Amino acid sequence: MPGTEIRLALDAIPMGGMKEGAAGDEKVLFVRDASGVRAFQAKCPHLGAPLAKGEICGGRLYCPWHKAAFAIADGSLEEPPALDSLTRYPVRFEGTDAVATLTPEPAPTKTAGATVGSVLIVGSGAAAVACVKTLRREGYDGRVTMVGREAHPPYDRTKLSKQFLAKPTPPEKVLIEPDFDRINKVERIIAEVARVNPAQRDITLKDGRTLSADAILVATGSRAVVPNFPGKDLGGVFTLRSLDDALQVSEAAGEGRSVVVVGAGFIGMEAAAFLAKRGLSVTVLAREETPFAKRFGEAVGAALKRYHAGNGITFETGSVARIAGTDRVEAVETEEGRRLAADIVLIGAGARPETSLIADVEPDETGGLTVAGDLKLAEGVWIAGDIAAFPEKASGETARIEHWRLAQQHGTHVAHAILGRSGVFAGAPFFWSNQGDKRLDYGGYAKGFNRIVMQGDLAALDFIAYYVTGDRVTAACSIGRNNAFTAFLHLLSLGRLPSAAEIEAGADLPNLAREAA
């Protein structure tokens, strides 16, 4: 309640650290450093993680779940997936106690300087939303128009393949904000885009309308790939890319008994785990023997496969020959001659970046559009998210990365560029994946790797794996090692990560990260 006071002995708040204080059901997070004590909301504004279980690295507080980062000086947002800064509360001292009053301090009022008069955003996903939120947070008050084909208000796509499927879930549970358009003063147009013309700085809709603006962000994302299997159009055959897809899969799961998931990628394996929790018989059919082996290495992939098999998921190696049935699916028949009974088939065969709409720009071999570090495609036109093939700073590789948080980072970068801040994108890629009850974290970019430095107990899924090329670590994967992983991500983002040999020899990353600002 406003006006409630929460007190905590000053000695209970470690210097350079934090401590949660409570009064009844109300909680705040006290943070203490050489400049004093500050109090912030106790839960991350993204999904409500308890921030006291997070990590302080340099001048940043990292959320323990999804690595949103906030400046400990004032609670301002520094990295998504959160889209808002922390609420701050006034603190006074009484004797040896710090006392926070739960009347929020007013957020600093920002006014964007000389900027463009209008912004047009093509797409309504993670990059688009982050761009809008950043523009408004930074004080931009010009016209913002968002064009997308989905009628739903912007939503969090990462939730669709996880708990959303484990039980019937109303669609509003995944919305970014209950009234996104009004809150952020956005004109949202629900329409299909026919063409984006970067040279003319305009877009043409399929209904013939042409829209232009002083600045354009193209963030069209990807569409699910559906191989041309015989039977792919039968009832009960789904992809899982949009909220409408997820609602259809969840409804079918309420009546279904068995599901075959085609493909052992992240979305497929997440969906498999949560559909199994719902009580369905789940089979995963994939060409590769070990899921995730190419990305994480054979040992990590095998450990994850054992974990899922222990939770009742059956794995089959092979390729789809046809999906059998009359009106609805009855089975998946493989090229190897097996017949896998199913009343639901979920195709997780990857996604294709939506670049065909963009005039006079040829995609690279990954399907992405190659840009320099500023993400600019043409004067006044930027791209972000799945469609961008950009120079990834830590690895030195040109990368096209399909991560929700990276798309948000791109959108934030473009918003700053629209507001006149020059510079290259230097954010460290990160994603999380809920593999059943295990949260897997992955940071950095390793297109390939020569070896893996493994620390912890892989069999128990309590480990951190560092991916090494030469003597450079460019990525890490972890389950259950939040302290070390967060330190890795922080040091990677600063370009201050120790060598592979130093990490292998036991370098104390959390201690290094605490001092690295």
Coordinates of C-alpha atoms in Angstrom, one line a residue:
M1 CA 0.0 0.0 0.0
P2 CA 1.2 3.5 -0.7
G3 CA 2.8 5.0 2.5
T4 CA 3.6 1.6 3.9
E5 CA 7.1 1.6 5.4
I6 CA 9.6 -1.3 5.2
R7 CA 12.6 -1.1 7.4
L8 CA 15.8 -3.2 7.4
A9 CA 18.9 -3.1 9.6
L10 CA 21.6 -1.4 7.6
D11 CA 24.1 -4.1 8.6
A12 CA 21.7 -6.7 6.9
I13 CA 22.4 -5.1 3.5
P14 CA 25.8 -6.2 2.3
M15 CA 28.0 -3.5 0.8
G16 CA 27.9 -4.0 -3.0
G17 CA 24.9 -6.2 -2.6
M18 CA 21.2 -6.3 -1.9
K19 CA 18.6 -7.6 0.5
E20 CA 14.8 -8.0 0.3
G21 CA 12.8 -6.3 3.0
A22 CA 9.2 -7.0 3.8
A23 CA 6.2 -5.6 5.8
G24 CA 3.3 -8.0 5.6
D25 CA 2.8 -8.9 2.0
E26 CA 4.7 -5.9 0.7
K27 CA 8.3 -6.2 -0.3
V28 CA 11.1 -4.0 -1.6
L29 CA 14.7 -4.6 -2.7
F30 CA 17.3 -2.6 -0.8
V31 CA 20.6 -2.1 -2.8
R32 CA 23.7 -0.7 -1.1
D33 CA 27.0 0.6 -2.5
A34 CA 29.5 3.3 -1.8
S35 CA 27.0 6.0 -2.8
G36 CA 24.3 4.9 -0.4
V37 CA 21.2 2.7 -0.1
R38 CA 18.4 2.7 -2.6
A39 CA 15.1 0.8 -2.6
F40 CA 13.3 -0.7 -5.7
Q41 CA 10.4 -2.9 -6.5
A42 CA 11.2 -6.5 -5.4
K43 CA 10.0 -8.3 -8.5
C44 CA 11.2 -8.0 -12.1
P45 CA 8.7 -6.1 -14.3
H46 CA 9.0 -8.8 -17.0
L47 CA 7.6 -11.9 -15.3
G48 CA 7.9 -11.2 -11.6
A49 CA 11.1 -13.0 -10.7
P50 CA 12.4 -12.1 -7.2
L51 CA 15.3 -9.8 -7.9
A52 CA 17.0 -10.6 -4.6
K53 CA 17.9 -13.9 -6.2
G54 CA 19.6 -12.2 -9.1
E55 CA 23.2 -11.0 -9.5
I56 CA 24.9 -7.6 -9.2
C57 CA 27.7 -7.3 -11.8
G58 CA 29.4 -4.0 -12.1
G59 CA 26.7 -1.4 -11.9
R60 CA 24.0 -3.7 -13.1
L61 CA 21.4 -5.9 -11.4
Y62 CA 20.5 -8.9 -13.4
C63 CA 17.1 -10.7 -13.1
P64 CA 17.7 -14.3 -12.0
W65 CA 15.3 -15.8 -14.6
H66 CA 15.7 -14.0 -18.0
K67 CA 18.7 -11.7 -17.4
A68 CA 16.9 -8.3 -17.8
A69 CA 19.4 -5.8 -16.5
F70 CA 18.8 -2.6 -14.5
A71 CA 21.2 0.1 -13.3
I72 CA 21.6 -0.1 -9.6
A73 CA 22.2 3.7 -9.5
D74 CA 18.6 4.5 -10.3
G75 CA 16.8 1.3 -11.5
S76 CA 16.7 2.3 -15.1
L77 CA 16.4 -0.4 -17.7
E78 CA 19.6 -1.4 -19.5
E79 CA 18.7 -4.8 -21.1
P80 CA 15.5 -6.6 -22.0
P81 CA 13.4 -8.7 -21.8
A82 CA 11.9 -6.3 -19.3
L83 CA 10.5 -3.3 -21.1
D84 CA 10.2 -0.9 -18.1
S85 CA 12.6 0.4 -15.5
L86 CA 12.3 -0.5 -11.8
T87 CA 10.0 1.6 -9.6
R88 CA 12.1 3.4 -7.0
Y89 CA 11.1 4.2 -3.4
P90 CA 12.5 6.9 -1.1
V91 CA 14.8 5.7 1.6
R92 CA 15.7 7.5 4.9
F93 CA 17.7 6.3 7.9
E94 CA 16.5 5.9 11.5
G95 CA 19.4 4.9 13.8
T96 CA 20.8 1.8 12.3
D97 CA 17.8 1.1 10.1
A98 CA 17.2 1.9 6.4
V99 CA 13.5 2.7 5.9
A100 CA 11.8 2.6 2.5
T101 CA 8.4 4.3 2.1
L102 CA 6.2 2.6 -0.6
T103 CA 5.2 5.8 -2.3
P104 CA 7.0 5.5 -5.7
E105 CA 9.4 8.3 -6.6
P106 CA 8.3 10.0 -9.9
A107 CA 10.1 8.6 -13.0
P108 CA 12.5 11.0 -14.5
T109 CA 10.8 13.0 -17.3
K110 CA 12.8 12.7 -20.5
T111 CA 12.4 14.9 -23.6
A112 CA 13.9 13.6 -26.9
G113 CA 15.9 16.2 -28.7
A114 CA 15.6 17.1 -32.4
T115 CA 14.2 13.9 -33.9
V116 CA 12.2 12.7 -36.8
G117 CA 8.5 13.6 -37.0
S118 CA 7.1 10.1 -37.7
V119 CA 8.1 6.5 -37.2
L120 CA 6.7 3.5 -39.1
I121 CA 7.3 0.0 -37.9
V122 CA 6.7 -3.1 -40.0
G123 CA 5.9 -6.0 -37.7
S124 CA 4.5 -6.3 -34.2
G125 CA 6.8 -8.7 -32.6
A126 CA 9.7 -8.4 -30.1
A127 CA 11.8 -5.9 -32.0
A128 CA 8.8 -3.7 -32.9
V129 CA 7.5 -3.6 -29.3
A130 CA 11.0 -2.8 -27.8
C131 CA 11.4 0.0 -30.3
V132 CA 8.1 1.6 -29.4
K133 CA 8.7 1.2 -25.7
T134 CA 12.2 2.7 -25.9
L135 CA 11.0 5.7 -28.0
R136 CA 8.4 6.5 -25.5
R137 CA 10.6 5.9 -22.5
E138 CA 13.1 8.3 -24.0
G139 CA 10.6 11.0 -24.4
Y140 CA 9.8 10.8 -28.1
D141 CA 6.3 12.2 -28.7
G142 CA 6.0 12.0 -32.4
R143 CA 3.7 9.8 -34.5
V144 CA 4.3 6.0 -34.3
T145 CA 2.5 3.6 -36.6
M146 CA 2.8 -0.2 -36.4
V147 CA 1.7 -2.4 -39.2
G148 CA 1.3 -6.2 -38.7
R149 CA -0.9 -9.0 -39.9
E150 CA -2.0 -10.3 -36.5
A151 CA -5.2 -8.9 -34.9
H152 CA -4.0 -9.7 -31.4
P153 CA -2.3 -6.9 -29.5
P154 CA 1.5 -7.5 -29.2
Y155 CA 2.2 -10.6 -27.1
D156 CA 5.1 -12.5 -25.7
R157 CA 5.9 -15.2 -28.2
T158 CA 8.3 -17.0 -25.8
K159 CA 5.4 -18.2 -23.7
L160 CA 3.5 -20.0 -26.4
S161 CA 5.5 -23.3 -26.4
K162 CA 5.9 -23.5 -22.6
Q163 CA 3.3 -23.4 -19.7
F164 CA 0.7 -22.0 -22.1
L165 CA 0.3 -25.5 -23.5
A166 CA 0.3 -27.4 -20.2
K167 CA -3.3 -26.3 -19.4
P168 CA -6.0 -24.3 -21.1
T169 CA -4.8 -20.7 -20.9
P170 CA -6.6 -17.5 -21.9
P171 CA -4.8 -15.5 -24.6
E172 CA -4.7 -12.3 -22.5
K173 CA -2.1 -14.1 -20.3
V174 CA 0.5 -13.6 -23.0
L175 CA -0.2 -10.0 -23.9
I176 CA 2.7 -7.5 -23.4
E177 CA 0.3 -4.9 -21.9
P178 CA -3.5 -4.9 -21.6
D179 CA -3.9 -1.9 -23.8
F180 CA -0.6 -1.5 -25.6
D181 CA -1.8 0.9 -28.3
R182 CA -3.3 3.4 -26.0
I183 CA -0.6 3.2 -23.3
N184 CA 2.1 3.8 -25.9
K185 CA 0.2 6.1 -28.2
V186 CA 0.6 3.8 -31.2
E187 CA -1.6 3.7 -34.3
R188 CA -1.7 0.0 -35.1
I189 CA -2.8 -1.1 -38.6
I190 CA -3.8 -4.7 -39.1
A191 CA -2.8 -5.5 -42.7
E192 CA -0.6 -7.6 -44.9
V193 CA 2.4 -5.8 -46.3
A194 CA 3.0 -6.3 -50.0
R195 CA 6.3 -4.4 -50.4
V196 CA 8.8 -2.4 -48.5
N197 CA 10.8 0.1 -50.6
P198 CA 13.9 1.2 -48.6
A199 CA 15.1 3.6 -51.3
Q200 CA 11.7 5.5 -51.3
R201 CA 11.2 5.0 -47.5
D202 CA 7.7 3.7 -47.9
I203 CA 5.7 0.5 -47.7
T204 CA 2.8 -0.7 -49.8
L205 CA 0.0 -2.8 -48.3
K206 CA -1.9 -5.6 -50.1
D207 CA -5.0 -3.4 -50.2
G208 CA -3.1 -0.8 -52.2
R209 CA -2.4 1.8 -49.5
T210 CA 1.1 3.3 -49.4
L211 CA 2.5 4.5 -46.1
S212 CA 5.7 6.5 -45.5
A213 CA 7.5 8.0 -42.6
D214 CA 10.7 9.8 -41.6
A215 CA 12.1 6.7 -40.1
I216 CA 11.2 3.0 -40.8
L217 CA 12.0 -0.1 -38.8
V218 CA 11.5 -3.4 -40.7
A219 CA 11.0 -6.2 -38.2
T220 CA 9.0 -8.8 -40.1
G221 CA 10.4 -11.8 -38.3
S222 CA 9.9 -15.3 -39.6
R223 CA 7.2 -17.7 -40.7
A224 CA 7.1 -21.4 -39.7
V225 CA 8.4 -23.8 -42.3
V226 CA 6.0 -26.6 -43.4
P227 CA 7.7 -29.2 -45.6
N228 CA 5.5 -30.5 -48.4
F229 CA 4.6 -33.7 -46.7
P230 CA 1.6 -35.6 -48.2
G231 CA -1.2 -35.1 -45.6
K232 CA 0.2 -31.8 -44.2
D233 CA -3.2 -30.1 -44.6
L234 CA -5.1 -32.7 -42.6
G235 CA -7.0 -31.6 -39.5
G236 CA -4.9 -31.9 -36.4
V237 CA -1.6 -30.9 -38.1
F238 CA -0.2 -27.7 -36.6
T239 CA 2.8 -25.4 -36.5
L240 CA 3.5 -23.3 -33.4
R241 CA 4.6 -19.8 -34.3
S242 CA 1.7 -17.4 -33.5
L243 CA -0.8 -17.0 -30.7
D244 CA -3.5 -18.4 -32.9
D245 CA -1.4 -21.5 -33.5
A246 CA -0.9 -21.9 -29.8
L247 CA -4.6 -21.6 -29.1
Q248 CA -5.4 -24.2 -31.7
V249 CA -2.7 -26.6 -30.4
S250 CA -3.9 -26.2 -26.8
E251 CA -7.6 -26.8 -27.8
A252 CA -6.6 -29.9 -29.7
A253 CA -4.5 -31.1 -26.7
G254 CA -7.6 -30.9 -24.5
E255 CA -9.3 -33.6 -26.6
G256 CA -6.2 -35.5 -27.9
R257 CA -4.4 -38.5 -26.6
S258 CA -1.2 -38.7 -28.6
V259 CA 1.0 -36.2 -30.4
V260 CA 4.0 -36.6 -32.7
V261 CA 6.3 -33.6 -32.7
V262 CA 8.3 -33.4 -36.0
G263 CA 11.6 -31.8 -35.2
A264 CA 13.7 -31.6 -32.1
G265 CA 14.5 -27.9 -32.0
F266 CA 13.7 -25.6 -29.1
I267 CA 10.0 -24.9 -29.9
G268 CA 9.4 -28.6 -30.6
M269 CA 11.1 -29.9 -27.4
E270 CA 9.5 -27.2 -25.2
A271 CA 6.1 -28.1 -26.6
A272 CA 6.8 -31.8 -26.2
A273 CA 7.7 -31.4 -22.5
F274 CA 4.6 -29.3 -21.7
L275 CA 2.2 -31.5 -23.7
A276 CA 3.6 -34.5 -21.8
K277 CA 2.9 -32.6 -18.5
R278 CA -0.7 -32.3 -19.7
G279 CA -1.0 -36.1 -19.9
L280 CA -0.6 -36.7 -23.7
S281 CA 1.5 -39.5 -25.1
V282 CA 4.4 -37.6 -26.9
T283 CA 6.7 -38.9 -29.5
V284 CA 9.5 -36.7 -31.0
L285 CA 10.5 -37.6 -34.5
A286 CA 13.8 -36.1 -35.8
R287 CA 16.5 -36.7 -38.3
E288 CA 19.2 -36.4 -35.7
E289 CA 19.8 -39.0 -33.1
T290 CA 20.6 -36.5 -30.4
P291 CA 18.6 -33.2 -30.0
F292 CA 20.7 -30.0 -29.8
A293 CA 23.9 -31.8 -30.5
K294 CA 25.0 -29.4 -33.2
R295 CA 24.3 -26.3 -31.0
F296 CA 25.3 -27.6 -27.5
G297 CA 27.5 -30.6 -28.3
E298 CA 26.8 -34.3 -28.1
A299 CA 27.2 -34.7 -24.3
V300 CA 24.8 -31.8 -23.4
G301 CA 22.3 -33.0 -26.1
A302 CA 22.4 -36.6 -24.8
A303 CA 21.8 -35.4 -21.2
L304 CA 18.8 -33.4 -22.2
K305 CA 17.4 -36.4 -24.2
R306 CA 17.8 -38.7 -21.1
Y307 CA 16.0 -36.1 -19.0
H308 CA 13.0 -35.9 -21.4
A309 CA 12.9 -39.6 -21.9
G310 CA 12.7 -40.0 -18.1
N311 CA 9.6 -37.7 -18.2
G312 CA 7.9 -40.0 -20.7
I313 CA 8.8 -38.6 -24.1
T314 CA 9.6 -41.2 -26.8
F315 CA 12.3 -40.4 -29.3
E316 CA 12.3 -41.8 -32.9
T317 CA 15.0 -41.1 -35.5
G318 CA 13.9 -40.7 -39.0
S319 CA 12.1 -38.6 -41.6
V320 CA 8.4 -38.1 -42.5
A321 CA 7.2 -39.9 -45.6
R322 CA 3.6 -38.9 -45.2
I323 CA 1.0 -37.9 -42.6
A324 CA -1.8 -40.5 -42.8
G325 CA -5.5 -39.9 -42.3
T326 CA -8.8 -39.2 -44.1
D327 CA -10.0 -35.8 -42.8
R328 CA -8.0 -35.8 -39.6
V329 CA -4.5 -37.1 -38.9
E330 CA -4.3 -40.7 -37.7
A331 CA -0.5 -41.4 -37.9
V332 CA 2.9 -40.2 -39.1
E333 CA 4.5 -42.7 -41.5
T334 CA 8.3 -42.5 -41.7
E335 CA 10.6 -43.1 -44.7
E336 CA 12.1 -45.9 -42.6
G337 CA 8.7 -47.8 -42.6
R338 CA 7.4 -47.0 -39.2
R339 CA 3.9 -45.9 -38.4
L340 CA 3.5 -43.5 -35.4
A341 CA -0.1 -43.2 -34.2
A342 CA -1.2 -39.7 -33.5
D343 CA -4.2 -37.5 -33.3
I344 CA -2.1 -34.3 -33.2
V345 CA 1.0 -33.6 -35.3
L346 CA 3.1 -30.6 -34.4
I347 CA 5.6 -29.6 -37.1
G348 CA 8.7 -27.9 -35.7
A349 CA 10.8 -27.8 -38.8
G350 CA 12.2 -24.3 -38.3
A351 CA 11.3 -20.9 -39.6
R352 CA 12.1 -18.8 -42.6
P353 CA 12.9 -15.1 -42.3
E354 CA 10.4 -12.8 -44.0
T355 CA 12.7 -10.9 -46.4
S356 CA 10.8 -11.3 -49.7
L357 CA 8.8 -8.2 -49.1
I358 CA 11.9 -5.9 -49.2
A359 CA 12.6 -4.5 -52.6
D360 CA 16.1 -4.6 -54.3
V361 CA 17.9 -6.3 -51.4
E362 CA 19.2 -9.9 -51.9
P363 CA 19.2 -12.2 -48.8
D364 CA 22.4 -14.0 -47.9
E365 CA 22.7 -17.8 -47.7
T366 CA 20.9 -17.9 -44.3
G367 CA 18.0 -15.9 -45.7
G368 CA 18.9 -12.8 -43.8
L369 CA 19.7 -9.2 -45.0
T370 CA 23.3 -8.2 -44.5
V371 CA 23.8 -4.9 -42.6
A372 CA 26.6 -3.2 -40.9
G373 CA 26.7 -2.9 -37.1
D374 CA 24.3 0.1 -37.1
L375 CA 21.5 -2.2 -38.5
K376 CA 20.8 0.4 -41.2
L377 CA 19.5 -0.8 -44.5
A378 CA 19.1 2.6 -46.2
E379 CA 18.9 6.2 -45.1
G380 CA 16.2 6.4 -42.5
V381 CA 15.5 2.6 -42.7
W382 CA 16.7 0.0 -40.2
I383 CA 16.1 -3.8 -39.8
A384 CA 16.0 -5.9 -36.7
G385 CA 15.4 -9.4 -35.3
D386 CA 15.2 -12.6 -37.4
I387 CA 15.8 -10.9 -40.7
A388 CA 19.1 -9.2 -39.8
A389 CA 22.5 -10.7 -40.7
F390 CA 24.7 -8.4 -38.6
P391 CA 28.3 -8.4 -37.2
E392 CA 28.1 -10.1 -33.9
K393 CA 30.7 -8.3 -31.7
A394 CA 32.1 -11.0 -29.4
S395 CA 32.6 -13.7 -32.0
G396 CA 33.5 -11.5 -35.0
E397 CA 31.0 -13.5 -37.1
T398 CA 28.2 -12.2 -39.3
A399 CA 25.2 -13.7 -37.5
R400 CA 21.5 -14.2 -38.1
I401 CA 20.0 -15.1 -34.7
E402 CA 16.4 -16.0 -34.0
H403 CA 16.3 -15.0 -30.3
W404 CA 13.4 -13.1 -28.7
R405 CA 15.7 -11.1 -26.5
L406 CA 18.1 -10.2 -29.3
A407 CA 15.2 -8.9 -31.4
Q408 CA 14.3 -6.7 -28.4
Q409 CA 17.9 -5.5 -28.2
H410 CA 17.9 -4.7 -31.9
G411 CA 14.6 -2.8 -31.5
T412 CA 16.1 -0.8 -28.6
H413 CA 19.2 0.0 -30.6
V414 CA 17.1 1.2 -33.6
A415 CA 15.0 3.4 -31.3
H416 CA 18.2 5.1 -30.1
A417 CA 19.4 5.5 -33.6
I418 CA 16.1 7.1 -34.6
L419 CA 16.7 9.5 -31.7
G420 CA 20.1 10.5 -33.1
R421 CA 22.4 8.2 -31.2
S422 CA 25.0 6.8 -33.6
G423 CA 27.0 3.7 -32.9
V424 CA 27.1 -0.1 -33.6
F425 CA 25.0 -2.7 -32.0
A426 CA 27.1 -4.5 -29.4
G427 CA 24.7 -6.4 -27.2
A428 CA 25.5 -9.9 -26.1
P429 CA 23.0 -12.5 -27.5
F430 CA 21.1 -14.5 -24.9
F431 CA 18.1 -16.9 -24.8
W432 CA 16.5 -19.2 -22.4
S433 CA 14.5 -22.4 -23.0
N434 CA 12.2 -24.1 -20.5
Q435 CA 13.1 -27.8 -21.1
G436 CA 10.2 -29.1 -18.9
D437 CA 11.2 -28.1 -15.3
K438 CA 14.8 -27.2 -16.3
R439 CA 15.6 -23.7 -17.5
L440 CA 18.5 -23.7 -19.9
D441 CA 20.4 -20.4 -20.5
Y442 CA 22.5 -19.8 -23.5
G443 CA 24.6 -16.7 -24.2
G444 CA 26.9 -15.5 -26.9
Y445 CA 27.3 -16.9 -30.4
A446 CA 29.2 -20.0 -31.5
K447 CA 28.7 -20.8 -35.2
G448 CA 31.1 -23.6 -34.6
F449 CA 33.5 -24.6 -31.8
N450 CA 36.6 -26.7 -31.4
R451 CA 36.0 -27.9 -27.9
I452 CA 33.9 -27.5 -24.8
V453 CA 35.0 -26.6 -21.3
M454 CA 32.5 -28.3 -19.0
Q455 CA 32.1 -27.4 -15.3
G456 CA 29.6 -29.0 -12.9
D457 CA 27.6 -32.2 -13.0
L458 CA 26.2 -32.7 -16.5
A459 CA 24.4 -35.9 -15.6
A460 CA 22.4 -34.1 -13.0
L461 CA 21.8 -31.1 -15.4
D462 CA 23.7 -28.8 -13.0
F463 CA 26.4 -27.4 -15.2
I464 CA 27.9 -24.6 -17.3
A465 CA 29.5 -25.4 -20.7
Y466 CA 31.8 -22.9 -22.4
Y467 CA 32.2 -23.1 -26.2
V468 CA 35.7 -22.5 -27.4
T469 CA 37.3 -21.6 -30.7
G470 CA 41.1 -21.3 -30.5
D471 CA 41.5 -19.9 -27.0
R472 CA 38.4 -17.7 -27.1
V473 CA 35.2 -18.5 -25.4
T474 CA 32.3 -17.1 -27.5
A475 CA 29.3 -18.8 -25.9
A476 CA 28.1 -20.7 -22.9
C477 CA 25.2 -22.9 -22.0
S478 CA 24.0 -23.6 -18.5
I479 CA 21.4 -25.2 -16.3
G480 CA 21.4 -24.5 -12.6
R481 CA 24.6 -22.3 -12.6
N482 CA 23.0 -18.8 -12.5
N483 CA 25.8 -17.1 -10.7
A484 CA 28.5 -18.2 -13.1
F485 CA 26.4 -17.8 -16.2
T486 CA 25.3 -14.3 -15.4
A487 CA 28.9 -13.3 -14.7
F488 CA 29.8 -14.8 -18.1
L489 CA 27.1 -12.9 -19.9
H490 CA 28.1 -9.6 -18.2
L491 CA 31.8 -10.0 -19.0
L492 CA 31.0 -11.1 -22.6
S493 CA 29.0 -7.9 -23.1
L494 CA 31.9 -5.8 -22.0
G495 CA 34.5 -7.7 -24.0
R496 CA 36.3 -8.6 -20.8
L497 CA 35.9 -12.3 -20.7
P498 CA 39.0 -14.3 -19.7
S499 CA 40.6 -16.7 -22.1
A500 CA 39.5 -20.3 -22.4
A501 CA 42.7 -21.4 -20.6
E502 CA 42.0 -19.1 -17.7
I503 CA 38.4 -20.3 -17.4
E504 CA 39.5 -23.9 -17.6
A505 CA 42.0 -23.2 -14.9
G506 CA 39.2 -21.9 -12.6
A507 CA 38.9 -18.2 -13.2
D508 CA 36.4 -16.7 -10.7
L509 CA 34.0 -15.1 -13.2
P510 CA 31.5 -13.9 -10.6
N511 CA 34.2 -12.0 -8.7
L512 CA 35.5 -10.5 -12.0
A513 CA 32.0 -9.5 -13.0
R514 CA 31.3 -7.8 -9.7
E515 CA 34.1 -5.3 -10.4
A516 CA 33.6 -5.0 -14.1
A517 CA 31.5 -1.9 -15.1

